[in-house]
XYZ file of C-alpha atoms in Angstrom:
304
model
C 0.072 -0.262 0.360
C 3.233 2.028 0.613
C 4.085 2.035 -2.142
C 0.470 2.322 -4.001
C 0.363 5.753 -2.084
C 3.821 6.447 -3.313
C 3.272 6.763 -6.985
C -0.306 8.192 -6.746
C 1.321 11.156 -5.509
C 4.052 10.486 -8.031
C 1.195 10.513 -10.532
C -0.744 13.560 -9.413
C 2.396 15.634 -9.259
C 3.764 14.297 -12.846
C -0.187 15.263 -14.603
C -1.076 18.027 -11.696
C -2.767 20.780 -14.723
C -4.853 17.246 -16.185
C -5.661 16.446 -13.032
C -7.133 19.892 -12.162
C -8.115 20.298 -15.959
C -10.270 17.388 -14.611
C -11.700 18.041 -11.231
C -13.037 20.961 -13.459
C -14.665 19.902 -15.928
C -16.211 16.621 -13.675
C -17.392 19.602 -10.900
C -19.183 21.756 -13.165
C -20.911 18.925 -14.603
C -22.238 17.281 -12.585
C -22.946 20.941 -10.853
C -25.666 21.016 -13.691
C -26.559 17.496 -13.456
C -27.592 18.178 -9.271
C -29.388 21.417 -10.435
C -31.677 19.649 -12.816
C -32.775 17.385 -10.406
C -33.170 20.260 -7.982
C -35.115 21.802 -10.396
C -36.931 18.292 -10.992
C -37.932 17.792 -7.412
C -39.145 21.398 -7.719
C -41.104 20.538 -10.460
C -42.522 17.682 -8.278
C -43.329 19.858 -5.533
C -45.073 22.455 -6.781
C -47.366 20.309 -9.020
C -48.382 19.025 -5.846
C -49.385 22.242 -3.922
C -51.574 23.349 -6.816
C -52.964 19.942 -6.740
C -51.427 18.629 -9.873
C -51.811 21.444 -12.454
C -55.188 21.963 -11.916
C -57.212 24.987 -13.893
C -59.756 26.199 -11.380
C -60.474 26.982 -7.913
C -63.878 27.104 -7.110
C -63.691 29.271 -2.603
C -67.218 28.805 -1.110
C -68.149 31.585 1.343
C -66.556 32.389 4.840
C -68.098 34.699 7.314
C -66.088 37.710 6.738
C -66.257 37.221 2.269
C -67.387 40.512 0.832
C -68.409 39.029 -2.376
C -72.595 39.756 -3.034
C -73.409 36.356 -3.441
C -72.082 36.403 0.605
C -74.964 38.302 1.607
C -75.731 35.140 3.852
C -72.360 34.661 5.269
C -70.183 31.675 5.349
C -72.461 29.252 2.790
C -74.823 26.749 3.965
C -74.570 22.902 3.099
C -77.425 23.716 0.574
C -75.217 25.917 -1.797
C -72.438 23.913 -1.392
C -74.624 20.786 -2.897
C -75.794 22.590 -5.262
C -72.072 24.134 -6.672
C -71.139 21.094 -6.280
C -73.782 18.951 -8.374
C -73.489 21.798 -11.423
C -69.651 21.230 -11.102
C -69.735 17.450 -11.929
C -73.236 18.034 -13.936
C -71.271 19.919 -16.556
C -69.257 18.581 -19.385
C -67.003 20.515 -19.679
C -65.191 19.089 -15.824
C -62.965 16.308 -15.952
C -63.161 15.922 -12.095
C -63.672 17.277 -9.309
C -61.836 17.383 -4.978
C -63.129 19.478 -2.655
C -59.703 21.173 0.157
C -61.401 21.595 3.121
C -60.599 24.794 5.330
C -58.544 23.504 7.652
C -56.617 21.498 4.577
C -56.223 24.976 3.154
C -55.393 26.244 6.760
C -52.349 24.279 6.781
C -51.038 24.505 3.119
C -51.600 28.961 4.292
C -49.500 27.996 7.117
C -47.032 25.941 5.248
C -46.668 28.432 1.910
C -47.027 31.453 4.245
C -44.764 29.817 7.186
C -40.895 30.702 4.488
C -41.045 34.317 5.031
C -41.303 36.372 8.709
C -43.488 38.214 6.950
C -45.659 35.484 6.371
C -45.997 33.811 9.704
C -46.940 37.193 10.851
C -49.307 37.602 8.434
C -50.615 33.195 9.711
C -51.329 34.738 13.331
C -53.644 36.996 12.974
C -55.883 34.238 10.805
C -57.574 31.585 11.813
C -58.776 28.272 10.201
C -62.512 29.975 10.163
C -60.905 32.652 8.174
C -60.296 30.054 4.947
C -63.180 28.600 2.725
C -63.895 25.552 1.730
C -62.607 24.971 -2.278
C -63.446 22.643 -4.967
C -60.342 22.252 -7.557
C -61.731 21.784 -10.879
C -59.616 20.043 -13.272
C -61.033 20.049 -17.373
C -60.952 18.344 -19.996
C -59.813 20.575 -21.817
C -57.531 23.378 -20.453
C -58.550 25.931 -22.667
C -62.605 25.782 -22.190
C -63.101 27.430 -18.993
C -65.253 30.046 -19.623
C -68.562 28.326 -19.252
C -67.576 26.055 -15.506
C -66.697 30.104 -14.487
C -69.717 31.753 -15.277
C -71.925 28.929 -14.489
C -70.871 29.304 -10.776
C -69.106 32.493 -10.454
C -72.447 34.057 -9.851
C -73.997 31.215 -8.074
C -74.913 31.700 -4.097
C -72.406 30.982 -1.686
C -69.669 30.936 -3.591
C -66.927 33.985 -2.935
C -64.793 33.463 -6.143
C -63.274 31.416 -9.068
C -59.680 31.144 -9.622
C -58.245 29.865 -12.918
C -54.777 29.293 -12.126
C -53.494 27.894 -15.290
C -52.739 31.138 -16.657
C -50.207 30.646 -12.852
C -49.073 27.738 -13.690
C -48.376 27.701 -16.830
C -46.186 29.813 -17.823
C -44.324 27.998 -14.206
C -44.041 24.281 -15.509
C -42.952 25.440 -18.702
C -40.037 27.237 -17.251
C -39.697 25.378 -14.669
C -39.292 21.753 -18.143
C -36.593 23.962 -19.630
C -34.234 24.903 -16.988
C -34.403 21.080 -15.956
C -33.286 20.078 -19.839
C -31.396 22.754 -20.570
C -29.543 22.126 -16.933
C -29.235 18.152 -18.276
C -28.172 18.742 -20.834
C -25.278 20.767 -20.604
C -24.423 18.505 -17.942
C -24.530 15.230 -20.592
C -22.243 16.920 -22.876
C -19.540 18.509 -20.042
C -20.327 15.221 -18.299
C -19.276 13.120 -21.888
C -16.500 15.427 -22.041
C -15.165 14.573 -18.891
C -15.723 10.558 -19.093
C -12.810 11.190 -22.789
C -10.626 13.144 -20.928
C -10.168 10.230 -17.198
C -9.279 7.905 -20.935
C -6.676 10.416 -22.827
C -5.232 11.319 -18.692
C -4.850 7.594 -18.375
C -3.506 7.284 -21.509
C -1.003 9.193 -21.491
C -0.024 8.738 -17.560
C 0.549 5.026 -18.903
C 3.042 6.080 -22.265
C 4.174 8.199 -20.064
C 4.776 5.114 -18.348
C 5.361 2.563 -20.017
C 9.157 1.880 -18.958
C 7.811 1.309 -15.281
C 5.061 -0.802 -16.584
C 7.146 -3.175 -18.634
C 9.627 -3.244 -15.506
C 6.318 -4.476 -13.152
C 5.340 -6.795 -15.223
C 8.212 -8.608 -15.683
C 8.990 -8.741 -12.087
C 5.056 -10.310 -11.443
C 3.721 -7.859 -10.470
C -0.505 -8.451 -10.116
C -2.657 -7.025 -12.059
C -4.338 -4.739 -9.473
C -1.056 -3.310 -8.229
C -0.334 -1.633 -11.402
C -3.579 -0.286 -11.661
C -4.256 0.519 -8.201
C -2.365 3.962 -9.582
C -4.983 5.166 -11.858
C -7.964 3.918 -9.469
C -7.196 5.871 -6.439
C -6.062 9.054 -8.923
C -9.979 9.025 -10.750
C -10.849 8.070 -7.184
C -8.906 11.952 -5.846
C -10.830 13.687 -8.352
C -14.181 11.715 -8.415
C -14.340 12.938 -4.519
C -13.025 16.352 -4.833
C -15.301 17.140 -7.701
C -18.409 15.762 -5.996
C -17.402 18.673 -2.933
C -16.927 21.221 -5.426
C -20.660 19.769 -6.955
C -21.891 19.841 -3.208
C -20.792 23.382 -2.609
C -21.620 24.933 -5.028
C -25.237 23.358 -4.782
C -25.086 24.241 -0.889
C -24.152 27.948 -1.946
C -27.366 27.912 -4.238
C -29.776 26.854 -1.271
C -28.254 29.349 0.505
C -28.081 32.475 -1.643
C -30.326 31.699 -4.142
C -33.661 29.111 -2.735
C -33.778 30.370 1.070
C -31.190 33.901 0.600
C -33.987 35.141 -2.570
C -36.728 32.360 -3.740
C -38.487 31.775 -0.261
C -38.666 35.492 0.899
C -38.619 37.069 -2.716
C -42.159 34.945 -4.545
C -42.625 32.412 -1.249
C -46.298 33.149 -2.578
C -46.545 31.720 -4.890
C -45.159 28.034 -4.559
C -43.322 25.585 -1.962
C -39.646 25.901 -2.241
C -37.697 23.170 -1.998
C -35.711 22.646 1.496
C -32.523 21.164 2.796
C -33.253 17.596 2.590
C -33.824 17.729 -1.451
C -30.452 19.778 -1.399
C -28.807 16.146 0.706
C -30.553 14.043 -1.502
C -29.642 15.293 -4.379
C -26.053 15.291 -3.498
C -25.635 11.688 -2.409
C -26.973 11.084 -5.783
C -24.406 13.378 -7.367
C -21.805 12.062 -5.827
C -22.295 8.201 -7.218
C -22.810 10.122 -10.403
C -19.309 10.915 -9.737
C -17.512 7.353 -8.598
C -18.946 5.673 -11.520
C -17.689 8.488 -13.936
C -14.146 8.309 -12.758
C -14.430 4.782 -12.010
C -16.180 2.374 -14.421
C -13.790 3.962 -17.804
C -10.784 3.705 -15.959
C -11.750 0.520 -14.901
C -12.026 -0.059 -19.156
C -9.159 2.574 -20.159
C -6.545 0.754 -17.948
C -7.359 -3.436 -19.206
C -7.306 -1.302 -22.825
C -3.536 0.489 -22.984
C -1.584 -0.938 -19.406
C -2.570 -5.052 -21.217
C -3.668 -6.056 -17.298
């Protein structure tokens, strides 16, 4: 092991510029891949928050609703039943999901709890401030005028909100960002694999005399391969650490420092738990990117 570590140190010293280049390439590719995975996690959280891309939200009256259809106060059971029947019988409606005031309050607490201002606002609200809501999925997202005109004037309906205009650009932006990060990461990953192969090939050529002597004295295949494998392992671990540091900086400065404070009302944003999962996945990816090409190329160029 001492001899192997000595050879590893000599190899890293001899190929410092190539090792740094490999680490930089792998770090950038892993960071972009981790950002793509984090964006995917954000898209899933946003879909879950908005109820799987629902198009309409029909809010019933509360005791404090200012709408003209709420002059009698909170919606009665008869009014609730009439509104739900109208929605379910409408041919443009695919499905109706009911959310209770308690569920709306819990969702608001999760959303507003992301900022100090939101938490202060939430302190003045209670469960009775939130309405019972019907989340309506349409057969054709473009055909919603008929549903809105039918239920918006019914007694017991406080307001009807369309989520289509909000969700469309948001999911389109998330999809484009995710694919841009993953495609760029894929190209850089290919570059990193080629760079690993070239590094091994040039190192094997530079050490061809030493390798030949090691074969003649009966050195095992593992003893010859070990310095190359360890060199790739070191590069992979350093790259994974740098990518994790970049992702942590993104979470600290962008997500927690900006998005959760300024855009906390739009959706719930990813948390540190999601980032740690992505860091683990990119670390495994880094090891695979470094070790698999190394084993393949050493068997090819070292003839072991």
